[in-house]
C-alpha cells in the first residue's frame, strides 16, 4: 500500500480552491487514529467531546488539558497522514491571550498535534491572532458551540434568523482576518453555511451545516453507535459497533456461566510426565 503524504494547511487550502471535499472525524485513541488514517481522513480532531463520549460527563465543560493531552498523544502516534487538531478545553483560552497561547503550545509541544481548534468568533479573535502568530494553525468553531451551551439555551440549531446569520457571518470574517486556517460550523442552516463557505477564502467545515460547505465532520462515536445516550440529528450511523460489542459481551457472559468458554484451544498444555510429577508433589 502506498503511503499517503501528510495533509498540511496548504493542502487543505488547495482542496478548497479546487472544490475537493475535505473529510474530518474525531478520534481519541491510537487504534482509532490508525483506522481513520487508513480510511484516508484529511483532518482528525481530538475533540473535547471525549468528556461525554469517553468520560461520561453530560457536557464538555469539565474536560481539562490533563484529560486531553494523553488522548492527543495517542491519536498522533496512530495517525501518520491526517492533520491532527487538539481541541482547546473550556477556560483554557477564554481568560487571557497568555493562557490561550500557553495551552495551544502544550498541544503542539506535548502531543505533537498539527494545530488546535477553539470555539468563538469576534470575542476570541485576539486569542486566535496571538496563537497563529506563535506559529500554530487554528481552526475556529462557530454556530452551536458546546462550551456555551448554557448561554445558547441548549442543543439547538443556530443562525436561523437574518440578524443571527449576519452575526455568524461577521464572526467567520473576524476569524479569517485573525488568521484561522479553517472554520467549523455546527448546527447552522445549510443555506446560511453555503453562503459563508462561498464568501470565505478558508475552508468551511460542516457538522450539521449542510452539503454546501467545503468539508464534513462527524463524531466517531455517533458514526458507529458507540454513544448510548444520544445521536444528534446531523449524525449518520455507518455501522453499529455498539450493538456488535453488546451482543459479544452477552455471549461471553453466557459462555463463561455455562462453562463453554474457554475451550481447549484457548488453554495451555503441560507434558504428561511433568504433570504426573507435579501431581505427586502436591499429593
Ligand atoms: O469536541 C468535539 O468533538 C467538537 C465537535 C462537537 C465539533 O468540538
PDB file of N, CA, C and O in Angstrom, residues 123-167:
ATOM      1  N   UNK A 123     -15.238  37.543  19.760  1.00  0.00           N
ATOM      2  CA  UNK A 123     -14.805  37.588  21.168  1.00  0.00           C
ATOM      3  C   UNK A 123     -13.447  36.942  21.391  1.00  0.00           C
ATOM      4  O   UNK A 123     -12.752  37.279  22.362  1.00  0.00           O
ATOM      5  N   UNK A 124     -13.053  36.006  20.537  1.00  0.00           N
ATOM      6  CA  UNK A 124     -11.767  35.320  20.751  1.00  0.00           C
ATOM      7  C   UNK A 124     -10.776  35.591  19.609  1.00  0.00           C
ATOM      8  O   UNK A 124      -9.740  34.944  19.516  1.00  0.00           O
ATOM      9  N   UNK A 125     -11.117  36.542  18.738  1.00  0.00           N
ATOM     10  CA  UNK A 125     -10.256  36.816  17.568  1.00  0.00           C
ATOM     11  C   UNK A 125      -8.839  37.209  18.006  1.00  0.00           C
ATOM     12  O   UNK A 125      -7.859  36.835  17.340  1.00  0.00           O
ATOM     13  N   UNK A 126      -8.731  37.927  19.141  1.00  0.00           N
ATOM     14  CA  UNK A 126      -7.376  38.307  19.596  1.00  0.00           C
ATOM     15  C   UNK A 126      -6.574  37.069  20.043  1.00  0.00           C
ATOM     16  O   UNK A 126      -5.365  36.990  19.835  1.00  0.00           O
ATOM     17  N   UNK A 127      -7.278  36.079  20.626  1.00  0.00           N
ATOM     18  CA  UNK A 127      -6.593  34.823  21.009  1.00  0.00           C
ATOM     19  C   UNK A 127      -6.110  34.101  19.754  1.00  0.00           C
ATOM     20  O   UNK A 127      -4.988  33.603  19.686  1.00  0.00           O
ATOM     21  N   UNK A 128      -6.996  34.028  18.761  1.00  0.00           N
ATOM     22  CA  UNK A 128      -6.660  33.328  17.513  1.00  0.00           C
ATOM     23  C   UNK A 128      -5.434  33.979  16.878  1.00  0.00           C
ATOM     24  O   UNK A 128      -4.477  33.298  16.488  1.00  0.00           O
ATOM     25  N   UNK A 129      -5.448  35.309  16.818  1.00  0.00           N
ATOM     26  CA  UNK A 129      -4.333  36.039  16.192  1.00  0.00           C
ATOM     27  C   UNK A 129      -3.011  35.749  16.914  1.00  0.00           C
ATOM     28  O   UNK A 129      -1.989  35.476  16.289  1.00  0.00           O
ATOM     29  N   UNK A 130      -3.058  35.747  18.253  1.00  0.00           N
ATOM     30  CA  UNK A 130      -1.831  35.511  19.030  1.00  0.00           C
ATOM     31  C   UNK A 130      -1.333  34.073  18.845  1.00  0.00           C
ATOM     32  O   UNK A 130      -0.117  33.833  18.725  1.00  0.00           O
ATOM     33  N   UNK A 131      -2.247  33.117  18.815  1.00  0.00           N
ATOM     34  CA  UNK A 131      -1.839  31.707  18.644  1.00  0.00           C
ATOM     35  C   UNK A 131      -1.233  31.517  17.250  1.00  0.00           C
ATOM     36  O   UNK A 131      -0.182  30.881  17.098  1.00  0.00           O
ATOM     37  N   UNK A 132      -1.895  32.095  16.242  1.00  0.00           N
ATOM     38  CA  UNK A 132      -1.387  31.976  14.861  1.00  0.00           C
ATOM     39  C   UNK A 132      -0.010  32.631  14.762  1.00  0.00           C
ATOM     40  O   UNK A 132       0.915  32.076  14.140  1.00  0.00           O
ATOM     41  N   UNK A 133       0.145  33.791  15.424  1.00  0.00           N
ATOM     42  CA  UNK A 133       1.448  34.482  15.378  1.00  0.00           C
ATOM     43  C   UNK A 133       2.549  33.652  16.031  1.00  0.00           C
ATOM     44  O   UNK A 133       3.730  33.820  15.726  1.00  0.00           O
ATOM     45  N   UNK A 134       2.160  32.763  16.952  1.00  0.00           N
ATOM     46  CA  UNK A 134       3.189  31.921  17.565  1.00  0.00           C
ATOM     47  C   UNK A 134       3.443  30.662  16.728  1.00  0.00           C
ATOM     48  O   UNK A 134       4.167  29.759  17.149  1.00  0.00           O
ATOM     49  N   UNK A 135       2.840  30.610  15.538  1.00  0.00           N
ATOM     50  CA  UNK A 135       3.163  29.545  14.585  1.00  0.00           C
ATOM     51  C   UNK A 135       2.267  28.327  14.662  1.00  0.00           C
ATOM     52  O   UNK A 135       2.622  27.259  14.166  1.00  0.00           O
ATOM     53  N   UNK A 136       1.102  28.481  15.302  1.00  0.00           N
ATOM     54  CA  UNK A 136       0.206  27.327  15.489  1.00  0.00           C
ATOM     55  C   UNK A 136      -1.056  27.508  14.635  1.00  0.00           C
ATOM     56  O   UNK A 136      -1.782  28.492  14.805  1.00  0.00           O
ATOM     57  N   UNK A 137      -1.337  26.564  13.726  1.00  0.00           N
ATOM     58  CA  UNK A 137      -2.573  26.660  12.935  1.00  0.00           C
ATOM     59  C   UNK A 137      -3.822  26.537  13.816  1.00  0.00           C
ATOM     60  O   UNK A 137      -3.877  25.674  14.693  1.00  0.00           O
ATOM     61  N   UNK A 138      -4.806  27.414  13.560  1.00  0.00           N
ATOM     62  CA  UNK A 138      -6.039  27.444  14.371  1.00  0.00           C
ATOM     63  C   UNK A 138      -7.264  27.219  13.493  1.00  0.00           C
ATOM     64  O   UNK A 138      -7.439  27.897  12.484  1.00  0.00           O
ATOM     65  N   UNK A 139      -8.103  26.275  13.917  1.00  0.00           N
ATOM     66  CA  UNK A 139      -9.444  26.128  13.318  1.00  0.00           C
ATOM     67  C   UNK A 139     -10.433  26.785  14.274  1.00  0.00           C
ATOM     68  O   UNK A 139     -10.411  26.497  15.483  1.00  0.00           O
ATOM     69  N   UNK A 140     -11.293  27.663  13.765  1.00  0.00           N
ATOM     70  CA  UNK A 140     -12.350  28.255  14.586  1.00  0.00           C
ATOM     71  C   UNK A 140     -13.556  27.327  14.634  1.00  0.00           C
ATOM     72  O   UNK A 140     -13.655  26.386  13.837  1.00  0.00           O
ATOM     73  N   UNK A 141     -14.459  27.590  15.568  1.00  0.00           N
ATOM     74  CA  UNK A 141     -15.663  26.746  15.728  1.00  0.00           C
ATOM     75  C   UNK A 141     -16.810  27.669  16.111  1.00  0.00           C
ATOM     76  O   UNK A 141     -16.758  28.323  17.157  1.00  0.00           O
ATOM     77  N   UNK A 142     -17.835  27.740  15.246  1.00  0.00           N
ATOM     78  CA  UNK A 142     -18.961  28.654  15.451  1.00  0.00           C
ATOM     79  C   UNK A 142     -20.288  27.931  15.248  1.00  0.00           C
ATOM     80  O   UNK A 142     -20.320  26.792  14.780  1.00  0.00           O
ATOM     81  N   UNK A 143     -21.377  28.647  15.552  1.00  0.00           N
ATOM     82  CA  UNK A 143     -22.712  28.048  15.464  1.00  0.00           C
ATOM     83  C   UNK A 143     -23.075  27.515  16.832  1.00  0.00           C
ATOM     84  O   UNK A 143     -22.988  28.236  17.834  1.00  0.00           O
ATOM     85  N   UNK A 144     -23.425  26.248  16.909  1.00  0.00           N
ATOM     86  CA  UNK A 144     -23.695  25.618  18.213  1.00  0.00           C
ATOM     87  C   UNK A 144     -22.352  25.258  18.837  1.00  0.00           C
ATOM     88  O   UNK A 144     -21.727  24.268  18.439  1.00  0.00           O
ATOM     89  N   UNK A 145     -21.907  26.082  19.753  1.00  0.00           N
ATOM     90  CA  UNK A 145     -20.600  25.859  20.378  1.00  0.00           C
ATOM     91  C   UNK A 145     -20.851  25.245  21.763  1.00  0.00           C
ATOM     92  O   UNK A 145     -21.342  25.925  22.669  1.00  0.00           O
ATOM     93  N   UNK A 146     -20.504  23.946  21.916  1.00  0.00           N
ATOM     94  CA  UNK A 146     -20.921  23.229  23.137  1.00  0.00           C
ATOM     95  C   UNK A 146     -20.431  23.868  24.446  1.00  0.00           C
ATOM     96  O   UNK A 146     -21.103  23.737  25.474  1.00  0.00           O
ATOM     97  N   UNK A 147     -19.306  24.589  24.413  1.00  0.00           N
ATOM     98  CA  UNK A 147     -18.820  25.197  25.662  1.00  0.00           C
ATOM     99  C   UNK A 147     -19.714  26.363  26.114  1.00  0.00           C
ATOM    100  O   UNK A 147     -19.600  26.819  27.241  1.00  0.00           O
ATOM    101  N   UNK A 148     -20.579  26.862  25.205  1.00  0.00           N
ATOM    102  CA  UNK A 148     -21.508  27.950  25.568  1.00  0.00           C
ATOM    103  C   UNK A 148     -22.949  27.452  25.615  1.00  0.00           C
ATOM    104  O   UNK A 148     -23.889  28.237  25.466  1.00  0.00           O
ATOM    105  N   UNK A 149     -23.110  26.145  25.780  1.00  0.00           N
ATOM    106  CA  UNK A 149     -24.443  25.517  25.732  1.00  0.00           C
ATOM    107  C   UNK A 149     -25.428  26.216  26.670  1.00  0.00           C
ATOM    108  O   UNK A 149     -26.592  26.425  26.312  1.00  0.00           O
ATOM    109  N   UNK A 150     -24.967  26.584  27.852  1.00  0.00           N
ATOM    110  CA  UNK A 150     -25.865  27.198  28.826  1.00  0.00           C
ATOM    111  C   UNK A 150     -26.360  28.551  28.306  1.00  0.00           C
ATOM    112  O   UNK A 150     -27.563  28.839  28.333  1.00  0.00           O
ATOM    113  N   UNK A 151     -25.448  29.360  27.779  1.00  0.00           N
ATOM    114  CA  UNK A 151     -25.832  30.681  27.249  1.00  0.00           C
ATOM    115  C   UNK A 151     -26.702  30.538  26.004  1.00  0.00           C
ATOM    116  O   UNK A 151     -27.592  31.369  25.757  1.00  0.00           O
ATOM    117  N   UNK A 152     -26.479  29.500  25.211  1.00  0.00           N
ATOM    118  CA  UNK A 152     -27.246  29.313  23.964  1.00  0.00           C
ATOM    119  C   UNK A 152     -28.618  28.702  24.229  1.00  0.00           C
ATOM    120  O   UNK A 152     -29.449  28.625  23.325  1.00  0.00           O
ATOM    121  N   UNK A 153     -28.831  28.234  25.454  1.00  0.00           N
ATOM    122  CA  UNK A 153     -30.152  27.707  25.823  1.00  0.00           C
ATOM    123  C   UNK A 153     -30.370  26.269  25.400  1.00  0.00           C
ATOM    124  O   UNK A 153     -31.506  25.848  25.188  1.00  0.00           O
ATOM    125  N   UNK A 154     -29.297  25.516  25.216  1.00  0.00           N
ATOM    126  CA  UNK A 154     -29.438  24.084  24.930  1.00  0.00           C
ATOM    127  C   UNK A 154     -28.948  23.709  23.548  1.00  0.00           C
ATOM    128  O   UNK A 154     -28.401  24.536  22.810  1.00  0.00           O
ATOM    129  N   UNK A 155     -29.194  22.428  23.222  1.00  0.00           N
ATOM    130  CA  UNK A 155     -28.697  21.854  21.972  1.00  0.00           C
ATOM    131  C   UNK A 155     -29.695  22.187  20.859  1.00  0.00           C
ATOM    132  O   UNK A 155     -30.660  21.454  20.644  1.00  0.00           O
ATOM    133  N   UNK A 156     -29.497  23.318  20.166  1.00  0.00           N
ATOM    134  CA  UNK A 156     -30.426  23.661  19.076  1.00  0.00           C
ATOM    135  C   UNK A 156     -29.697  24.415  17.974  1.00  0.00           C
ATOM    136  O   UNK A 156     -28.655  25.049  18.217  1.00  0.00           O
ATOM    137  N   UNK A 157     -30.248  24.342  16.770  1.00  0.00           N
ATOM    138  CA  UNK A 157     -29.624  24.987  15.610  1.00  0.00           C
ATOM    139  C   UNK A 157     -29.489  26.492  15.843  1.00  0.00           C
ATOM    140  O   UNK A 157     -30.328  27.102  16.513  1.00  0.00           O
ATOM    141  N   UNK A 158     -28.433  27.059  15.288  1.00  0.00           N
ATOM    142  CA  UNK A 158     -28.135  28.480  15.459  1.00  0.00           C
ATOM    143  C   UNK A 158     -28.316  29.223  14.123  1.00  0.00           C
ATOM    144  O   UNK A 158     -28.404  28.599  13.073  1.00  0.00           O
ATOM    145  N   UNK A 159     -28.314  30.545  14.193  1.00  0.00           N
ATOM    146  CA  UNK A 159     -28.335  31.413  12.998  1.00  0.00           C
ATOM    147  C   UNK A 159     -29.533  31.122  12.094  1.00  0.00           C
ATOM    148  O   UNK A 159     -29.401  31.049  10.877  1.00  0.00           O
ATOM    149  N   UNK A 160     -30.710  31.010  12.692  1.00  0.00           N
ATOM    150  CA  UNK A 160     -31.911  30.701  11.902  1.00  0.00           C
ATOM    151  C   UNK A 160     -32.704  31.957  11.567  1.00  0.00           C
ATOM    152  O   UNK A 160     -33.774  31.883  10.967  1.00  0.00           O
ATOM    153  N   UNK A 161     -32.196  33.120  11.954  1.00  0.00           N
ATOM    154  CA  UNK A 161     -32.828  34.394  11.561  1.00  0.00           C
ATOM    155  C   UNK A 161     -31.790  35.230  10.837  1.00  0.00           C
ATOM    156  O   UNK A 161     -30.579  34.975  10.946  1.00  0.00           O
ATOM    157  N   UNK A 162     -32.265  36.262  10.100  1.00  0.00           N
ATOM    158  CA  UNK A 162     -31.340  37.088   9.306  1.00  0.00           C
ATOM    159  C   UNK A 162     -30.270  37.734  10.184  1.00  0.00           C
ATOM    160  O   UNK A 162     -29.075  37.726   9.842  1.00  0.00           O
ATOM    161  N   UNK A 163     -30.693  38.271  11.345  1.00  0.00           N
ATOM    162  CA  UNK A 163     -29.736  39.001  12.194  1.00  0.00           C
ATOM    163  C   UNK A 163     -28.690  38.051  12.781  1.00  0.00           C
ATOM    164  O   UNK A 163     -27.490  38.379  12.799  1.00  0.00           O
ATOM    165  N   UNK A 164     -29.129  36.876  13.246  1.00  0.00           N
ATOM    166  CA  UNK A 164     -28.163  35.944  13.847  1.00  0.00           C
ATOM    167  C   UNK A 164     -27.264  35.328  12.766  1.00  0.00           C
ATOM    168  O   UNK A 164     -26.088  35.052  13.002  1.00  0.00           O
ATOM    169  N   UNK A 165     -27.824  35.150  11.555  1.00  0.00           N
ATOM    170  CA  UNK A 165     -26.997  34.642  10.452  1.00  0.00           C
ATOM    171  C   UNK A 165     -25.915  35.672  10.096  1.00  0.00           C
ATOM    172  O   UNK A 165     -24.762  35.318   9.837  1.00  0.00           O
ATOM    173  N   UNK A 166     -26.298  36.955  10.117  1.00  0.00           N
ATOM    174  CA  UNK A 166     -25.322  38.022   9.806  1.00  0.00           C
ATOM    175  C   UNK A 166     -24.232  38.072  10.889  1.00  0.00           C
ATOM    176  O   UNK A 166     -23.043  38.250  10.590  1.00  0.00           O
ATOM    177  N   UNK A 167     -24.650  37.875  12.155  1.00  0.00           N
ATOM    178  CA  UNK A 167     -23.662  37.863  13.244  1.00  0.00           C
ATOM    179  C   UNK A 167     -22.680  36.704  13.049  1.00  0.00           C
ATOM    180  O   UNK A 167     -21.480  36.836  13.248  1.00  0.00           O
TER     181      UNK A 167
END
